[in-house]
Short mmCIF file of C-alpha atoms in Angstrom, two decimals:
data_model
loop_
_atom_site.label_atom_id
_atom_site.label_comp_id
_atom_site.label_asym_id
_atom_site.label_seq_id
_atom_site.Cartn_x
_atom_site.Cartn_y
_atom_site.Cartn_z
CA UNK A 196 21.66 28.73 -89.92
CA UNK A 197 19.79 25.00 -91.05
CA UNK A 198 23.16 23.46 -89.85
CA UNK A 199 22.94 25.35 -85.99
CA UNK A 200 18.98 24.42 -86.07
CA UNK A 201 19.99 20.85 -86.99
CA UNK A 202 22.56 20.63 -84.33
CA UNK A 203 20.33 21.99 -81.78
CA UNK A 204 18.00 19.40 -82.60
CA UNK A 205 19.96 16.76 -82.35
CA UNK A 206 21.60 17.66 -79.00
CA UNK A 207 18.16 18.24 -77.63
CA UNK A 208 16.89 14.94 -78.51
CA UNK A 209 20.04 13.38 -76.98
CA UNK A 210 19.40 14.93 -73.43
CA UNK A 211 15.85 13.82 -73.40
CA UNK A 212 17.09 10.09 -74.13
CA UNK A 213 19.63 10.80 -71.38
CA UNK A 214 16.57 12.24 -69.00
CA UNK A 215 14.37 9.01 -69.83
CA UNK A 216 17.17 6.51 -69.43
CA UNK A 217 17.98 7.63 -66.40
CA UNK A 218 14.25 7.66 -64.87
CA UNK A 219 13.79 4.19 -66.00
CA UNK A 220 17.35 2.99 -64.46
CA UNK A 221 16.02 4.66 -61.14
CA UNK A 222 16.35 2.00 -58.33
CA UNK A 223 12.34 1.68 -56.65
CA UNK A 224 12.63 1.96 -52.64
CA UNK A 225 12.84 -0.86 -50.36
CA UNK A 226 10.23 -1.08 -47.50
CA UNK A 227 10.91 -2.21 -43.57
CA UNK A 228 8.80 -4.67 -43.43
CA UNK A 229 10.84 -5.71 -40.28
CA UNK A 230 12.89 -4.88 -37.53
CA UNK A 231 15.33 -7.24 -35.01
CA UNK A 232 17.62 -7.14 -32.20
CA UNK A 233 19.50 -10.67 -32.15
CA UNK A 234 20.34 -11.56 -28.32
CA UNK A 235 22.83 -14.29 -29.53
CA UNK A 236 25.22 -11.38 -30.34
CA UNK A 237 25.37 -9.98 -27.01
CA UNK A 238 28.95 -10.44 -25.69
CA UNK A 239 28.97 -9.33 -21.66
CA UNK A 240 27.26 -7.29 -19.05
CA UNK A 241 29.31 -4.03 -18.21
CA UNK A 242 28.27 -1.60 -21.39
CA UNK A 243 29.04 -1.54 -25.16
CA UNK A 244 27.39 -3.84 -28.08
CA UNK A 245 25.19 -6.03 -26.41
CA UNK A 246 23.06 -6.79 -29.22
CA UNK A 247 23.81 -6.69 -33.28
CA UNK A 248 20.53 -4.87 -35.18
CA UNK A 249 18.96 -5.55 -38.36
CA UNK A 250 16.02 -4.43 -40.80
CA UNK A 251 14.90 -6.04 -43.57
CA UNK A 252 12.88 -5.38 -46.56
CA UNK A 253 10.48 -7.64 -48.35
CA UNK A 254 13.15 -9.60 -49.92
CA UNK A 255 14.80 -10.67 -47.07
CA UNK A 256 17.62 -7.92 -47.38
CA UNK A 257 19.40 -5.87 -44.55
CA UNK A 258 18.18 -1.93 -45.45
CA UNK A 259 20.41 -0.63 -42.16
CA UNK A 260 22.03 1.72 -43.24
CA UNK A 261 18.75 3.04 -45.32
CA UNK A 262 16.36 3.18 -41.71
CA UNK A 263 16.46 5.82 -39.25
CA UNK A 264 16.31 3.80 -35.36
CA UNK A 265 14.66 5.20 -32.41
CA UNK A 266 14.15 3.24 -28.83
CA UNK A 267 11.74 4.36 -26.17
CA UNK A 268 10.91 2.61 -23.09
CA UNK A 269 7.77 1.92 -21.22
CA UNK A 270 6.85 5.44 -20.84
CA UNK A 271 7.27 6.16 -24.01
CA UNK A 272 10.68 8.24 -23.69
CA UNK A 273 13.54 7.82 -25.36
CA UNK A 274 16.12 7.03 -22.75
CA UNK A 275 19.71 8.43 -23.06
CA UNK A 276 21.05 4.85 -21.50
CA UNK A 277 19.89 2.67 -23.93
CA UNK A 278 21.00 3.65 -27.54
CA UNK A 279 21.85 2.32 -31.42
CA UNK A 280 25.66 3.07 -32.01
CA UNK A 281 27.14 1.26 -34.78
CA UNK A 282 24.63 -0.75 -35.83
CA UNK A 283 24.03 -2.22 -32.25
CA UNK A 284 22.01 -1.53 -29.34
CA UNK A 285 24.41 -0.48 -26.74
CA UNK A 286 22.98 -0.06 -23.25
CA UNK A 287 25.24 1.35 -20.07
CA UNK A 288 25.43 0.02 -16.67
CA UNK A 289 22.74 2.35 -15.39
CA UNK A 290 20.34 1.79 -17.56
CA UNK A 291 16.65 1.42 -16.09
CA UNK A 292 15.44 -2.26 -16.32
CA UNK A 293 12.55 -3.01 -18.05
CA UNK A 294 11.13 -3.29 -22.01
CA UNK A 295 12.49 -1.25 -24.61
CA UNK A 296 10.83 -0.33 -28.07
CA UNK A 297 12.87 -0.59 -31.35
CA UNK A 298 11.56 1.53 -34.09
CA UNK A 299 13.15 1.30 -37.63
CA UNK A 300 11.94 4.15 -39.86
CA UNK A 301 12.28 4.53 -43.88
CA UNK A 302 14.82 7.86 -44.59
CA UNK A 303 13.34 10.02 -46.95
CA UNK A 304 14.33 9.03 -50.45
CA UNK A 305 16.03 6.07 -49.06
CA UNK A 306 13.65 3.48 -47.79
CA UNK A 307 9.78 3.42 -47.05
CA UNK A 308 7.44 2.77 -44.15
CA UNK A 309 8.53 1.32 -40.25
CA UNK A 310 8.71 -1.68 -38.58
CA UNK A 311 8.88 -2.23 -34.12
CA UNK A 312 10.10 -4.55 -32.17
CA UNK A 313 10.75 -5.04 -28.41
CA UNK A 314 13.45 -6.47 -26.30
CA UNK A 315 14.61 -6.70 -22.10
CA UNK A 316 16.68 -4.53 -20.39
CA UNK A 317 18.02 -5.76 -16.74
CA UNK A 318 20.32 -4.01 -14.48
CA UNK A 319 22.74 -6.15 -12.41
CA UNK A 320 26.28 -4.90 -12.27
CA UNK A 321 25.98 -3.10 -15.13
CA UNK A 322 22.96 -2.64 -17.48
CA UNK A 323 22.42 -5.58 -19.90
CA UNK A 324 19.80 -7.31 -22.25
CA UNK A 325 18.57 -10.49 -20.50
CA UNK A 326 19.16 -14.16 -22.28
CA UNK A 327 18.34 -15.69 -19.00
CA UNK A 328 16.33 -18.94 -18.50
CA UNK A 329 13.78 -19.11 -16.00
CA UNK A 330 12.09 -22.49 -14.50
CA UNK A 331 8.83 -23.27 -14.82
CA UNK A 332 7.80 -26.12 -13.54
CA UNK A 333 4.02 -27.80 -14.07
CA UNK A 334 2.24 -30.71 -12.21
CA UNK A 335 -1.02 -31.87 -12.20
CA UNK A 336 -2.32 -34.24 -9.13
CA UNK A 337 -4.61 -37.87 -9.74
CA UNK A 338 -7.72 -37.04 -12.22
CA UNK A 339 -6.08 -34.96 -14.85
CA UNK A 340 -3.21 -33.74 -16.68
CA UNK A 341 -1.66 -30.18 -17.19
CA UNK A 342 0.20 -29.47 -20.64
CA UNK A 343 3.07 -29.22 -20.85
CA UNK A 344 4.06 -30.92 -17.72
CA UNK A 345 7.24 -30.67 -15.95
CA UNK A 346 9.71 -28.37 -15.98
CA UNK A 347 10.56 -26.06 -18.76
CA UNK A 348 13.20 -23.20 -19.41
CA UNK A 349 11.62 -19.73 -20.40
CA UNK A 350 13.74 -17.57 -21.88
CA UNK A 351 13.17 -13.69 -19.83
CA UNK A 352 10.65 -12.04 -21.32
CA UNK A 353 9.27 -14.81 -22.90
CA UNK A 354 5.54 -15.90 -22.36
CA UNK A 355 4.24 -19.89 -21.97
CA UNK A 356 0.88 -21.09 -22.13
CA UNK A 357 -0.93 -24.36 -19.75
CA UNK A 358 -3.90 -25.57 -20.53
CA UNK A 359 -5.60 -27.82 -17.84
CA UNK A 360 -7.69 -30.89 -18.59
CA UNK A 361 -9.70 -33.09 -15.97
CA UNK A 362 -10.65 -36.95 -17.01
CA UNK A 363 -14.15 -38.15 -17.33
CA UNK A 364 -15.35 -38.79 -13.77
CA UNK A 365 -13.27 -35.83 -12.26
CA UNK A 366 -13.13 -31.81 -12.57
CA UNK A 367 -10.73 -29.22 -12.06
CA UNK A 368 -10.54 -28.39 -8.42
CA UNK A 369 -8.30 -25.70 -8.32
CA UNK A 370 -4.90 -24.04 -10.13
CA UNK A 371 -2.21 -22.51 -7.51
CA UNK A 372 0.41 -20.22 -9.38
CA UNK A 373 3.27 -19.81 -7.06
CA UNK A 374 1.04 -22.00 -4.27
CA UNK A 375 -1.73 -19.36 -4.35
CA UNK A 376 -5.05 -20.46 -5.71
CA UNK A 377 -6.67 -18.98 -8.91
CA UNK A 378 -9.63 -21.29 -9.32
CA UNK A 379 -10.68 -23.97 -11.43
CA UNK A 380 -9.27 -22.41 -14.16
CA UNK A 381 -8.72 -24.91 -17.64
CA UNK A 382 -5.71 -22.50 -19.36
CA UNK A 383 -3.10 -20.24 -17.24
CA UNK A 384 -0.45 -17.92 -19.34
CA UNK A 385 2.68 -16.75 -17.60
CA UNK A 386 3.09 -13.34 -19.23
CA UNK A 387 7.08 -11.91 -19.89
CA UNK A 388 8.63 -14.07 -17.76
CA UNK A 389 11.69 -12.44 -15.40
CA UNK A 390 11.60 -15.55 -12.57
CA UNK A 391 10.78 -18.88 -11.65
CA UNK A 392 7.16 -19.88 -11.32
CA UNK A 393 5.23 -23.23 -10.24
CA UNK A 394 1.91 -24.25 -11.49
CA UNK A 395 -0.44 -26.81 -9.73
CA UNK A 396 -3.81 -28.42 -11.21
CA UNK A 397 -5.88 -30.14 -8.24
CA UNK A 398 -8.86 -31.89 -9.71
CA UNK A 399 -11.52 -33.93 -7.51
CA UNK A 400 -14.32 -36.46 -8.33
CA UNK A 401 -17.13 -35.75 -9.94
CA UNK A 402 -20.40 -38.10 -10.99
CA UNK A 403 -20.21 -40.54 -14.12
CA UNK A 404 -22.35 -39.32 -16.56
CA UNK A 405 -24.76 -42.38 -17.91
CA UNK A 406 -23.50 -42.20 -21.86
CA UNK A 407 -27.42 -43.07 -22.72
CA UNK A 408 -28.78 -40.35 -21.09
CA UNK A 409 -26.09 -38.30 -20.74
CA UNK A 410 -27.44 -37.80 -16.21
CA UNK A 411 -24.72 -38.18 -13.92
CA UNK A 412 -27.78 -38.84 -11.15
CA UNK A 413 -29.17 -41.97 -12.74
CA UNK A 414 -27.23 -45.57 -13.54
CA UNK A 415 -28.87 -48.54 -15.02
CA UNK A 416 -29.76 -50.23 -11.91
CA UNK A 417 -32.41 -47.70 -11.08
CA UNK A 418 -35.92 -48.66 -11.10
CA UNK A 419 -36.73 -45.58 -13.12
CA UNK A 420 -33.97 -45.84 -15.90
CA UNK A 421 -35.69 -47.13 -18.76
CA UNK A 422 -38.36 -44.91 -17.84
CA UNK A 423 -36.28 -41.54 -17.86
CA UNK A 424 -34.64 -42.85 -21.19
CA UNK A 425 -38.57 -43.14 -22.82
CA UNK A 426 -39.51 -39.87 -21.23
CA UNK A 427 -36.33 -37.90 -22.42
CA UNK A 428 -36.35 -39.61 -25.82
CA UNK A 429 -39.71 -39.08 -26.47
CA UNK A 430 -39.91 -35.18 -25.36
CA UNK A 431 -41.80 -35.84 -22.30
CA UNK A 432 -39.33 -33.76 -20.16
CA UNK A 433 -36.00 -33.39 -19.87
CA UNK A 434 -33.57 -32.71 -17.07
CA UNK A 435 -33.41 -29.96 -14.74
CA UNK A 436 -29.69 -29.25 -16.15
CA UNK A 437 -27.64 -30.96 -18.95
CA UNK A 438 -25.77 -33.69 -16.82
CA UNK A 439 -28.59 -34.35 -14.23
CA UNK A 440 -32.39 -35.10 -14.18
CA UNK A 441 -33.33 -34.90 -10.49
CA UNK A 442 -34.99 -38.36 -10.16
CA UNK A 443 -36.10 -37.20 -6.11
CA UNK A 444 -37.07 -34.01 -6.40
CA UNK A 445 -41.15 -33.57 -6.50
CA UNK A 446 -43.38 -32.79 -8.81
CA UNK A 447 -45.88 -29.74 -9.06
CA UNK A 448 -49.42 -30.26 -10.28
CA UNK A 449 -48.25 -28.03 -13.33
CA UNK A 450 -45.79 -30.49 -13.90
CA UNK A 451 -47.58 -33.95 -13.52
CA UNK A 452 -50.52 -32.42 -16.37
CA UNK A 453 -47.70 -31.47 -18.72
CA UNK A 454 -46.05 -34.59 -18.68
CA UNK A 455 -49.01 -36.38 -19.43
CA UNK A 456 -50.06 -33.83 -22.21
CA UNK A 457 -47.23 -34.60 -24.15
CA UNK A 458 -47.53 -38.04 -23.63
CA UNK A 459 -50.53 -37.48 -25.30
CA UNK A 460 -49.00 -35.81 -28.37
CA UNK A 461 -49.35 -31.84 -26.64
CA UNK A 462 -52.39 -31.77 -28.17
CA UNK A 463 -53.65 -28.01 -28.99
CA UNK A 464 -57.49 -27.60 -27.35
CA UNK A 465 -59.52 -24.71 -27.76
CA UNK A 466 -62.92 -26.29 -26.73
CA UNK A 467 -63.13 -25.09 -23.29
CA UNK A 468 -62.29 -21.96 -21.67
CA UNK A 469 -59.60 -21.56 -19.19
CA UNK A 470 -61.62 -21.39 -15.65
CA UNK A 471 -58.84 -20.77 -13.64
CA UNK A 472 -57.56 -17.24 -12.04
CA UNK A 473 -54.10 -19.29 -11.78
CA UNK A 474 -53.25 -20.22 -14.89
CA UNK A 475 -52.34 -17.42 -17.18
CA UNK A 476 -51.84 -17.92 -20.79
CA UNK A 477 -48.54 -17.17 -20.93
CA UNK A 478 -47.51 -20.17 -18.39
CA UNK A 479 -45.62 -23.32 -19.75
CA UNK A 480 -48.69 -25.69 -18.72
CA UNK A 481 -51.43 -23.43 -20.19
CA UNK A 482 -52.20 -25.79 -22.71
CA UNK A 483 -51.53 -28.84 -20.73
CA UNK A 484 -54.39 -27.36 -18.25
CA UNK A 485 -56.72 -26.77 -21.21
CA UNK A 486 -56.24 -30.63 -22.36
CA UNK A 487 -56.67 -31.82 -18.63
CA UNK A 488 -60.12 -29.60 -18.19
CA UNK A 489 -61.48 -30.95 -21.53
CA UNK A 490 -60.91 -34.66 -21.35
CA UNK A 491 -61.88 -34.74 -17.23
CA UNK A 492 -58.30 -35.61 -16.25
CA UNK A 493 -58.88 -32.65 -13.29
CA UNK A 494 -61.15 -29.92 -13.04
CA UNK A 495 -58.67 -28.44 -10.23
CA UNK A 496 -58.70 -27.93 -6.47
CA UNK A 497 -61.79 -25.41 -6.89
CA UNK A 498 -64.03 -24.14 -9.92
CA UNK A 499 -61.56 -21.37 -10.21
CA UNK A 500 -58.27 -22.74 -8.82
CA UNK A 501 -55.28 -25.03 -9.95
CA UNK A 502 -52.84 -24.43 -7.81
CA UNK A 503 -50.27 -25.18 -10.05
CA UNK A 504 -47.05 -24.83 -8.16
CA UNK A 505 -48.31 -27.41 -5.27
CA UNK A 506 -46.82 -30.39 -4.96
CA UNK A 507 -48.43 -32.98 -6.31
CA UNK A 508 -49.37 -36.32 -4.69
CA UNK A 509 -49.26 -39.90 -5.65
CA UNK A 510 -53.66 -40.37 -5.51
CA UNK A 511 -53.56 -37.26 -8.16
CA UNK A 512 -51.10 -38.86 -10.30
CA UNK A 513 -52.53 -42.25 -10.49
CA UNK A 514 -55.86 -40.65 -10.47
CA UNK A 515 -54.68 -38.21 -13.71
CA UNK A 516 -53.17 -41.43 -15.41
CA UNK A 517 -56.32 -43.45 -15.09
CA UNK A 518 -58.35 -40.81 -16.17
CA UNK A 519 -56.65 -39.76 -19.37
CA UNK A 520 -56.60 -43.91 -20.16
CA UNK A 521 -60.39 -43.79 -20.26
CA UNK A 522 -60.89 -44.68 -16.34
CA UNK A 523 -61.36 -48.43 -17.08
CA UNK A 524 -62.52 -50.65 -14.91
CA UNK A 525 -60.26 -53.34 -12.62
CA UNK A 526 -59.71 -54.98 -9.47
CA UNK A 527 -56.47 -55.97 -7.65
CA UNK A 528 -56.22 -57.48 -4.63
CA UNK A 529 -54.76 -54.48 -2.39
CA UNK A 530 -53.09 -55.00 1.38
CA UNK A 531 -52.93 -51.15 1.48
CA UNK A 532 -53.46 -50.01 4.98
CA UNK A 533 -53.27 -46.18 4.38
CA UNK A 534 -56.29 -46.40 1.42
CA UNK A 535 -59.42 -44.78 2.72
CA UNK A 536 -62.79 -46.32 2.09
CA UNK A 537 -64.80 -44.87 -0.93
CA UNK A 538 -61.89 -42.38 -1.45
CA UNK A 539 -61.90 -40.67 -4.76
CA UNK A 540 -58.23 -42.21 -6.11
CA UNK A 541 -59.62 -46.06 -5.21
CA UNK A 542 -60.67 -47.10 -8.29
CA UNK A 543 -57.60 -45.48 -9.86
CA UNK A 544 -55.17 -47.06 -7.08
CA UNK A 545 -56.91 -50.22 -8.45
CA UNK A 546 -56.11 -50.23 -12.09
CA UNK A 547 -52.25 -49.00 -11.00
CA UNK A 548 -52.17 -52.04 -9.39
CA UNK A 549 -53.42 -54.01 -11.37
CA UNK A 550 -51.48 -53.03 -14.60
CA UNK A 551 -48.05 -53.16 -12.88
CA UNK A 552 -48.22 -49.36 -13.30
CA UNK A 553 -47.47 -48.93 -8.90
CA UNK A 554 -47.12 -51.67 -6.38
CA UNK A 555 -47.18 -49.16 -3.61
CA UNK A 556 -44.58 -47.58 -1.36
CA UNK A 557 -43.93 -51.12 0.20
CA UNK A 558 -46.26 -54.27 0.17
CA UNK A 559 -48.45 -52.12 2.99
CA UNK A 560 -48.35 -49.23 1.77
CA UNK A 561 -49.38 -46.85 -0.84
CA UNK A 562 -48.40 -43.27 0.49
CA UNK A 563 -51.06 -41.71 -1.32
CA UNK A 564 -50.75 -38.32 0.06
CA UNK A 565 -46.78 -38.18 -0.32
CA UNK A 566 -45.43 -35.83 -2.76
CA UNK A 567 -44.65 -37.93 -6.15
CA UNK A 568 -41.41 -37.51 -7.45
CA UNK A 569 -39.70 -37.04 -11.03
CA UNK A 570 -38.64 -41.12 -11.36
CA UNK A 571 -42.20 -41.51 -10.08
CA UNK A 572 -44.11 -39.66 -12.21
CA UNK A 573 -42.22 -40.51 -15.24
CA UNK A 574 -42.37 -44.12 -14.66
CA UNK A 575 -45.82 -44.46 -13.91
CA UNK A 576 -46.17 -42.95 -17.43
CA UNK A 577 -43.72 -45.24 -19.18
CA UNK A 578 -45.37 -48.72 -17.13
CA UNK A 579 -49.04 -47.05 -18.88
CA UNK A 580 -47.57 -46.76 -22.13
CA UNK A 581 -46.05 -50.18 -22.40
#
């Protein structure tokens, strides 16, 4: 009885080392990582193996034969035209043009997870997976350049990519695809490609921007261009966009009192109230109207109004200027004809003249009731401070 006991022992613990070495020899299961249908095998146009298919694993390997294929096309159907037959896509003569999905599946116990892929189907005389070129050809007229230029062969299917660049002094005008315009566009993408195409960039002149200011409005030869350079630099204003400052357009009165507040440093004043039904707390020049009231530069057009969005004229700005310096006391010789006797901007017209701060519209004239502009303002301001 020991001996049959022993020899069932032994015979049991042979099967279990059987069992165990033949779980740990058990191969793991590739993955599809990825799928491919390779064009360069496709031998004709009338039907049969147009294309040689492949999955691979992690490792580079070919699982084929371990992947179960499907193919649907744009609808999502699985077409009975366009099939996998011995290891190639095979598509007949009437197939329906268009793209085609590959999917590569894992078999159960045989491989793991799925990988797509997608590929062209057109119909000519007889259905067929495209390898056709198509020409595109790119040009870009005076002020600019278009990348890549010239002409270029797209495989079908394929998408290509133009980006559009102007040089300095010019922008894009306009991009025609196939001669019809698509605006000043700076990049373009031709999407699957199945014909020729034509690109244009048209590009047209636009101002020099000044490289110290950065204003395509001002140049150095302006009267005013050291005088927008202090006033930008030192936070006095800036421009009314990026690229321009707008030297000739006029100034409001709620303009002309904040430049000269920050001149003055924007200083903060809470000795006097605000006495205006104009001038809200909330406004941009509140402070600047505060600082004017204070230190007499204007009381305003009333005892309770600013009028802060009226133009401003030139006898308010010199007047404002000669105030805030302390209204000191000078004499010019003047061959103004347009100054009126005892007026209240005379003495101030005076000291302008006197400093080099104005020398008048021309050698008769001062305009003093014309609006006063941005390069005016700012470089009576800049001739004050220097």
């Amino acid at each position: 009885m020991k001996r049959i006991v022993s020899l069932l022992l032994a015979l049991m613990t042979v099967c279990s080392m059987a069992v165990f070495s033949a779980g740990a020899a058990e191969e793991e299961l590739p993955t599809v990582v990825s799928v491919k249908v390779d064009l360069a095998g496709w031998p004709g146009m009338y039907g049969g193996t147009v294309a040689v298919v492949y999955a691979y694993d992690a490792d580079g390997n070919d699982i084929f034969s371990k992947v179960d294929w499907s193919i649907t096309d744009e609808e999502g159907q699985e077409p009975s035209e366009v099939y996998i037959l011995n290891k190639g896509v095979w598509v007949d003569p009437d197939a329906k043009p268009g793209y085609y999905t590959l999917k590569g599946t894992g078999r159960d116990g045989r491989a793991l997870g799925e990988a797509y892929t997608t590929f062209p189907v057109l119909q000519g005389s007889g259905g067929y997976i495209s390898r056709e070129k198509h020409a595109i050809t790119a040009k870009a007229g005076v002020g600019g350049s278009i990348s890549p230029n010239g002409t270029r062969s797209i495989t079908n299917g394929n998408n290509q990519n133009y980006t559009i660049t102007a040089n300095n002094g010019y922008k894009i005008a306009d991009v025609l695809v196939d001669g019809k315009s698509i605006g000043a566009v700076a990049s373009y993408k031709f999407v699957k490609v199945q014909t020729a195409h034509t690109i244009e960039a048209r590009f047209a002149t636009a101002p020099m921007k000044d490289p110290d200011t950065g204003f395509s409005d001002i140049a150095k030869s302006d009267y005013f261009y050291d005088a927008v350079k202090w006033a930008v630099g030192s936070k006095v204003t800036s421009g009314l966009t990026e690229t321009t400052f707008g030297p000739q357009e006029t100034c409001t009165r709620a303009q002309a009192v904040t430049f000269l507040w920050r001149a003055a440093g924007s200083p903060q004043t809470n000795s006097v109230d605000n006495p205006f039904t104009d001038v809200k707390r909330s406004d941009y020049y509140y402070q600047a109207v505060l600082w004017a009231v204070a230190n007499n530069v204007t009381n305003g057009v009333s005892a309770t109004s600013f009028d802060p969005n009226v133009t401003v004229q030139r006898d308010q700005v010199v007047t404002f200027l000669w105030r805030a310096s302390g209204k000191p006391a000078a004499k010019a010789d003047l061959a103004f004809s347009d100054l009126a006797d005892g007026a209240f901007y005379a003495d101030a017209v005076q000291w302008a003249v006197a400093h080099g701060i104005t020398t008048g519209t021309s050698s008769t004239t001062f305009t003093p009731a014309g609006g006063c502009t941005r390069a005016q303002i700012v470089t009576f301001l800049y001739r004050s401070k220097n």
